[in-house]
């Protein structure tokens, strides 16, 4: 009696298990969303790096195919997240709402119905069981009384001081107790027989209510199995045709990488096969503008035009107004840091991929496709004298160089963006190495920390103490 509570409690547990399953799916959906966002960020960042980097040709396209794969897989994982939340999560939520009905006084209607059903089924049998317990108690008490009466009678026979009248009372007491034992025993046996007769009906009624609870639980178990199968289908990308196509396309892009074709392209565009601009005889003409060297172009007029200057420190030296006329763009080129390790573990610093991009660098590559490559053997102090700019007559590769000086570390006072290919670009606060002293036009030769060598205005930097 009363041991049906475990079956009734299972109904409340079913409601709680629905909540647990929804929370489980919700967490997985959040993981899918974060993974998709990280894939997209990774693909965007590395696509820019590869496109700006020195890789070229079919191998570049094969490399970029990995970023395309990441973007497509990211879309699929966002679809997984949408399926989990919009279909599976909502399905469980709606089923729970339909299967469990809350009462005004707390608890669920289904729990109360099951408990009332069990209590009603047990009530007749429990009543007879109570009568059996009472009959058993009365019978046991009569047996105890009979034993005491017999014991007193036996002891009185051995007592000479006891008169016949007292002995007669004890004997009557024994006789009465024996009759009581017989009566209570008969009543006890009768109530047990009635209980046994009521037991089949009791079992049938209890089992009927129990089967109702079993059917309710069966619906929940079958529903959970159905939902878990749907979740499995949403998570299993191996059976998604578009997922297989992503990697089939990736394999094709990688296999199209052709070293011979890339070398042929490089030879035709950057090597001996490229169009040449050999020096040719040019007749002097007074009508044509005099060809000026880069340094002559930049000789001073009256002043220096500065825009987008970021000052560092308390003392900012004023630019030399009589040195040269310069126009500095405000949208300066961001300095490239090559010390960043792209394979650094995010969990070690506790920051996300986007935070690393914001706080540390925008690029991890120290190369750009339009990067100028310094040459040590050139007489010109900046770059190859036969580069496209110099080949047009802007500079004379055989100009005299300024005598070399000791290398000195300097710090930029202002932002500066190179106006020509052989000029450096830096931001206020960046440090670089001065390789040669200032020439008569107010220019110095320096080297950035990424190895790029070029010219910069001398009055844009100060020595580091």
XYZ file of C-alpha atoms in Angstrom:
465
model
C 0.000 0.000 0.000
C 1.443 3.364 -1.011
C 4.340 1.912 -3.001
C 2.954 3.292 -6.258
C 4.751 6.607 -5.560
C 7.785 5.613 -7.665
C 5.530 5.135 -10.678
C 3.824 8.487 -10.061
C 7.178 10.248 -9.596
C 8.222 9.022 -13.041
C 5.677 11.413 -14.584
C 7.334 14.414 -12.901
C 10.727 13.069 -13.971
C 9.482 12.911 -17.576
C 8.719 16.636 -17.546
C 12.171 17.400 -16.123
C 13.850 15.150 -18.708
C 12.182 17.178 -21.473
C 13.831 20.292 -20.038
C 17.179 18.488 -19.833
C 16.967 17.372 -23.468
C 16.085 20.899 -24.598
C 19.046 22.327 -22.677
C 21.310 19.682 -24.190
C 20.222 20.560 -27.736
C 20.429 24.297 -27.028
C 24.057 24.010 -25.884
C 24.982 21.981 -28.969
C 23.314 24.584 -31.197
C 25.343 27.328 -29.513
C 28.538 25.349 -30.142
C 27.607 24.943 -33.815
C 27.029 28.700 -34.098
C 30.359 29.616 -32.470
C 32.212 27.099 -34.648
C 30.579 28.521 -37.773
C 31.561 32.072 -36.770
C 35.153 31.021 -36.086
C 35.365 29.254 -39.446
C 34.116 32.387 -41.194
C 36.591 34.644 -39.365
C 39.436 32.255 -40.087
C 38.538 32.036 -43.775
C 38.200 35.814 -44.164
C 41.508 36.557 -42.449
C 43.554 33.946 -44.278
C 41.989 34.689 -47.638
C 43.225 38.271 -47.322
C 46.671 37.085 -46.248
C 47.052 34.664 -49.141
C 45.785 37.201 -51.668
C 48.239 39.815 -50.383
C 51.069 37.331 -49.931
C 53.742 36.243 -52.404
C 51.995 33.030 -53.487
C 50.720 33.140 -57.062
C 49.065 31.104 -59.784
C 47.288 27.776 -59.466
C 48.773 26.980 -56.055
C 47.319 30.242 -54.752
C 43.892 29.187 -56.031
C 44.326 25.750 -54.419
C 45.249 27.400 -51.095
C 42.268 29.755 -51.291
C 40.038 26.732 -51.903
C 40.482 25.846 -48.230
C 38.999 29.189 -47.249
C 36.075 28.589 -49.611
C 35.601 25.176 -47.992
C 35.538 26.784 -44.540
C 32.927 29.331 -45.621
C 30.672 26.617 -47.068
C 31.088 24.353 -44.037
C 30.329 27.367 -41.845
C 27.032 27.805 -43.691
C 26.210 24.126 -43.148
C 26.895 24.377 -39.424
C 24.659 27.430 -39.227
C 21.986 25.313 -40.899
C 22.610 22.616 -38.269
C 22.168 25.220 -35.539
C 18.936 26.404 -37.154
C 17.586 22.854 -37.457
C 18.386 22.051 -33.828
C 16.685 25.167 -32.477
C 13.841 25.707 -34.952
C 12.845 22.064 -35.364
C 14.114 19.766 -32.603
C 14.038 22.235 -29.699
C 10.598 23.554 -30.631
C 9.254 20.045 -31.178
C 10.228 18.963 -27.655
C 8.881 22.194 -26.194
C 5.508 21.764 -27.905
C 5.245 18.066 -27.010
C 6.015 18.802 -23.371
C 3.335 21.477 -23.337
C 0.758 19.074 -24.780
C 1.728 16.069 -22.613
C 1.998 17.812 -19.222
C -0.668 20.155 -17.871
C 0.134 22.285 -14.839
C -2.433 22.778 -12.063
C -3.307 25.959 -10.247
C -2.140 24.505 -6.935
C 1.125 23.182 -8.349
C 2.104 19.857 -9.838
C 0.770 18.255 -12.994
C -2.703 17.022 -13.828
C -1.282 13.702 -15.069
C 0.514 13.136 -11.753
C -2.647 13.786 -9.739
C -4.741 11.519 -11.973
C -2.262 8.654 -11.592
C -2.054 9.098 -7.831
C -5.874 9.251 -7.472
C -6.214 6.161 -9.657
C -3.795 4.133 -7.550
C -5.379 5.334 -4.307
C -8.880 4.434 -5.525
C -7.738 1.002 -6.695
C -6.072 0.295 -3.330
C -8.828 1.624 -1.104
C -11.062 -1.542 -0.785
C -8.131 -3.873 -0.379
C -6.368 -1.507 2.027
C -9.538 -1.426 4.160
C -9.608 -5.227 4.391
C -5.894 -5.264 5.116
C -6.529 -2.935 8.022
C -9.207 -5.354 9.351
C -6.753 -8.234 9.051
C -4.157 -6.294 11.021
C -6.733 -5.569 13.752
C -7.857 -9.214 13.914
C -4.271 -10.387 14.104
C -3.594 -7.980 16.951
C -6.693 -9.164 18.877
C -5.799 -12.825 18.359
C -2.238 -12.307 19.573
C -3.497 -10.393 22.632
C -5.935 -13.272 23.477
C -3.126 -15.815 23.174
C -1.013 -13.761 25.524
C -3.843 -13.472 28.046
C -4.483 -17.236 27.889
C -0.855 -17.959 28.623
C -0.878 -15.646 31.633
C -4.119 -17.217 32.997
C -2.664 -20.734 32.702
C 0.502 -19.613 34.440
C -1.449 -18.093 37.360
C -3.581 -21.234 37.750
C -0.506 -23.447 37.862
C 1.158 -21.290 40.458
C -1.993 -21.178 42.641
C -2.161 -24.970 42.919
C 1.200 -24.962 44.652
C 0.063 -22.234 47.125
C -1.576 -23.780 50.273
C -2.779 -20.391 51.488
C -5.130 -19.968 48.502
C -8.792 -20.833 49.296
C -10.994 -22.887 46.920
C -13.020 -19.860 45.878
C -9.993 -17.983 44.584
C -8.775 -21.080 42.769
C -12.192 -21.397 41.077
C -11.907 -17.806 39.755
C -8.494 -18.526 38.244
C -9.821 -21.647 36.548
C -12.758 -19.673 35.118
C -10.303 -17.058 33.835
C -8.352 -19.745 32.011
C -11.488 -21.146 30.456
C -12.642 -17.710 29.326
C -9.249 -16.851 27.790
C -9.307 -20.095 25.787
C -12.696 -19.185 24.394
C -11.419 -15.689 23.501
C -8.467 -17.226 21.665
C -10.807 -19.387 19.620
C -13.063 -16.443 18.764
C -10.219 -14.072 17.771
C -8.530 -16.820 15.795
C -11.722 -17.484 13.866
C -12.162 -13.758 13.171
C -8.522 -13.435 12.118
C -8.798 -16.349 9.706
C -12.052 -14.991 8.302
C -10.585 -11.533 7.598
C -7.542 -13.143 5.950
C -9.816 -15.188 3.715
C -11.769 -12.069 2.723
C -8.482 -10.278 1.998
C -7.308 -13.157 -0.161
C -10.593 -13.130 -2.039
C -10.252 -9.376 -2.675
C -6.604 -9.615 -3.805
C -7.277 -10.591 -7.490
C -9.608 -7.635 -7.974
C -7.115 -5.406 -6.166
C -4.304 -6.580 -8.458
C -6.450 -6.031 -11.532
C -7.404 -2.496 -10.517
C -3.850 -1.562 -9.581
C -2.438 -3.061 -12.772
C -4.972 -1.160 -14.841
C -3.803 2.175 -13.395
C -0.179 1.047 -13.714
C -0.669 0.250 -17.401
C -2.073 3.732 -17.936
C 1.125 5.145 -16.455
C 3.152 2.770 -18.612
C 1.371 3.998 -21.740
C 2.047 7.626 -20.795
C 5.733 6.824 -20.240
C 5.872 4.820 -23.465
C 4.748 7.904 -25.378
C 7.588 9.921 -23.823
C 10.214 7.227 -24.504
C 9.099 6.811 -28.117
C 9.016 10.568 -28.581
C 12.557 10.912 -27.191
C 13.778 8.200 -29.560
C 12.114 9.967 -32.497
C 13.634 13.333 -31.573
C 17.114 11.866 -31.036
C 16.976 10.272 -34.486
C 16.077 13.635 -36.008
C 18.901 15.328 -34.097
C 21.274 12.664 -35.426
C 20.170 13.390 -38.989
C 20.720 17.118 -38.489
C 24.190 16.580 -37.012
C 25.354 13.965 -39.525
C 26.869 15.974 -42.372
C 28.295 12.850 -44.020
C 24.924 12.153 -45.633
C 24.439 15.729 -46.850
C 25.113 15.893 -50.586
C 26.372 19.479 -50.448
C 28.861 18.493 -47.735
C 30.364 15.806 -49.949
C 30.462 18.238 -52.880
C 32.475 20.712 -50.787
C 35.346 18.279 -50.379
C 35.036 16.944 -53.918
C 35.427 20.516 -55.147
C 38.297 21.133 -52.717
C 40.137 18.071 -54.007
C 39.639 19.197 -57.604
C 40.972 22.689 -56.824
C 44.054 21.250 -55.159
C 44.699 18.826 -58.035
C 44.498 21.687 -60.541
C 47.567 23.250 -58.921
C 50.266 22.981 -61.623
C 53.861 23.875 -60.785
C 54.879 23.990 -64.474
C 52.021 26.369 -65.298
C 52.858 28.636 -62.332
C 56.534 28.768 -63.301
C 55.590 29.544 -66.893
C 53.333 32.386 -65.686
C 56.045 33.794 -63.425
C 58.578 33.663 -66.259
C 56.197 35.493 -68.572
C 55.175 38.159 -66.040
C 58.068 38.545 -63.620
C 61.033 36.936 -65.408
C 62.865 36.980 -68.728
C 59.591 36.692 -70.637
C 58.176 39.971 -69.348
C 58.031 43.054 -71.589
C 61.259 45.006 -71.427
C 61.822 48.753 -71.390
C 65.384 49.014 -72.549
C 66.934 52.511 -72.606
C 66.694 54.160 -76.032
C 68.156 57.308 -77.469
C 65.945 60.318 -76.787
C 66.412 63.629 -78.569
C 66.415 66.696 -76.368
C 63.511 69.055 -76.827
C 62.987 72.399 -75.166
C 59.229 71.880 -75.244
C 59.389 68.770 -73.117
C 59.469 69.039 -69.336
C 62.875 68.442 -67.892
C 63.151 64.966 -66.399
C 63.766 65.385 -62.735
C 65.108 62.899 -60.300
C 62.989 61.961 -57.355
C 65.100 64.054 -55.011
C 64.851 67.114 -57.218
C 61.107 66.742 -57.353
C 60.964 66.876 -53.618
C 63.163 69.915 -53.088
C 61.597 72.513 -50.896
C 59.220 75.172 -51.993
C 58.179 77.083 -48.870
C 56.880 74.631 -46.334
C 55.728 71.159 -45.415
C 52.089 70.124 -45.606
C 51.238 67.618 -42.878
C 47.931 65.817 -42.491
C 46.825 63.072 -40.129
C 49.724 63.572 -37.721
C 49.712 61.536 -34.520
C 52.072 62.979 -31.944
C 53.968 60.874 -29.458
C 55.508 62.144 -26.268
C 55.301 65.569 -24.698
C 57.906 67.258 -26.875
C 57.211 67.254 -30.596
C 59.934 68.842 -32.728
C 58.610 71.109 -35.416
C 59.354 69.944 -38.971
C 62.001 71.844 -40.868
C 59.981 74.239 -43.002
C 62.832 74.742 -45.452
C 63.655 71.104 -46.015
C 61.118 69.845 -48.532
C 57.475 70.053 -49.549
C 55.622 66.863 -48.590
C 51.993 65.803 -48.614
C 51.208 63.025 -46.119
C 47.969 61.098 -46.488
C 45.865 60.571 -43.420
C 44.889 56.995 -44.288
C 48.265 55.564 -43.498
C 49.350 52.033 -44.123
C 49.218 49.855 -41.078
C 52.561 48.460 -40.041
C 52.979 44.732 -40.453
C 54.084 42.670 -37.519
C 55.748 39.385 -38.342
C 56.179 38.196 -34.767
C 52.615 36.911 -34.407
C 52.253 33.149 -34.290
C 49.060 32.154 -36.162
C 49.085 28.750 -34.466
C 49.023 30.163 -30.939
C 46.523 28.403 -28.694
C 43.533 30.671 -28.079
C 42.777 29.107 -24.709
C 46.175 30.090 -23.335
C 45.246 33.754 -23.486
C 41.515 33.382 -23.014
C 40.703 35.571 -26.015
C 38.743 34.782 -29.141
C 39.942 34.937 -32.710
C 38.260 38.284 -33.280
C 39.858 39.728 -30.130
C 43.290 38.673 -31.323
C 42.665 40.412 -34.602
C 41.550 43.595 -32.882
C 44.147 43.686 -30.124
C 47.256 42.266 -31.755
C 47.344 42.462 -35.545
C 45.274 42.513 -38.670
C 47.837 40.572 -40.698
C 50.208 37.798 -39.739
C 51.940 37.735 -43.082
C 55.032 39.856 -43.549
C 54.561 39.916 -47.313
C 52.389 41.699 -49.796
C 52.076 41.138 -53.500
C 53.135 44.719 -54.229
C 56.015 44.565 -51.757
C 59.237 46.212 -52.901
C 62.284 43.960 -52.699
C 65.515 45.690 -51.627
C 68.769 44.832 -53.368
C 72.063 45.137 -51.574
C 74.198 45.337 -54.695
C 72.403 48.313 -56.246
C 74.161 51.675 -56.378
C 70.791 53.308 -55.724
C 70.065 53.493 -51.997
C 66.484 52.241 -52.232
C 65.700 49.509 -54.735
C 66.627 47.798 -57.958
C 67.573 50.562 -60.437
C 65.837 48.585 -63.167
C 62.428 48.493 -61.453
C 59.424 49.831 -63.326
C 59.577 53.258 -61.659
C 63.261 53.853 -62.261
C 63.074 52.472 -65.780
C 60.823 55.368 -66.704
C 63.588 57.797 -65.963
C 62.514 58.987 -62.517
C 65.868 58.233 -60.950
C 69.427 57.828 -62.024
C 70.810 54.572 -60.650
C 74.297 55.962 -60.834
C 73.751 58.987 -58.564
C 76.332 59.305 -55.870
C 75.311 57.793 -52.572
C 75.507 59.507 -49.255
C 78.378 58.011 -47.263
C 77.087 55.257 -44.997
C 76.672 55.945 -41.281
C 76.303 53.814 -38.187
C 72.867 52.227 -37.847
C 70.729 54.025 -35.248
C 67.303 53.100 -33.856
C 64.750 55.902 -34.292
C 61.059 56.406 -33.465
C 58.463 57.932 -35.774
C 56.915 61.209 -34.629
C 54.159 61.273 -37.266
C 52.304 58.962 -39.618
C 53.847 58.794 -43.073
C 52.725 56.940 -46.173
C 55.292 56.421 -48.901
C 54.493 58.376 -52.048
C 56.748 56.270 -54.251
C 57.825 52.659 -54.386
C 61.209 53.244 -52.728
C 59.753 55.101 -49.712
C 58.829 53.559 -46.380
C 55.443 53.807 -44.707
C 55.039 53.900 -40.942
C 52.847 55.199 -38.145
C 53.577 57.503 -35.237
C 55.305 55.546 -32.498
C 56.754 52.845 -34.797
C 60.446 52.097 -34.420
C 62.855 51.554 -37.306
C 66.599 51.513 -38.008
C 68.308 54.497 -39.653
C 70.928 53.102 -42.038
C 72.268 56.345 -43.556
C 72.354 59.951 -42.407
C 70.205 62.741 -43.798
C 71.098 63.914 -47.314
C 70.939 67.458 -48.550
C 67.272 67.115 -49.505
C 66.320 66.020 -45.977
C 65.893 62.253 -46.618
C 67.254 59.307 -44.699
C 67.600 55.669 -45.612
C 66.124 53.225 -43.095
C 64.933 49.708 -42.527
C 61.628 48.623 -40.962
C 61.486 45.708 -38.570
C 59.950 43.538 -41.314
C 63.106 43.961 -43.385
C 61.808 46.515 -45.891
C 64.414 49.138 -46.820
C 63.616 52.575 -48.192
C 63.665 56.352 -47.738
C 61.769 58.526 -45.294
C 61.749 62.249 -44.295
C 64.471 62.843 -41.690
C 62.348 65.267 -39.661
C 59.605 62.639 -39.164
C 61.661 60.671 -36.638
C 63.704 61.187 -33.504
C 66.545 59.077 -32.084
C 65.618 56.606 -29.353
C 67.527 57.485 -26.201
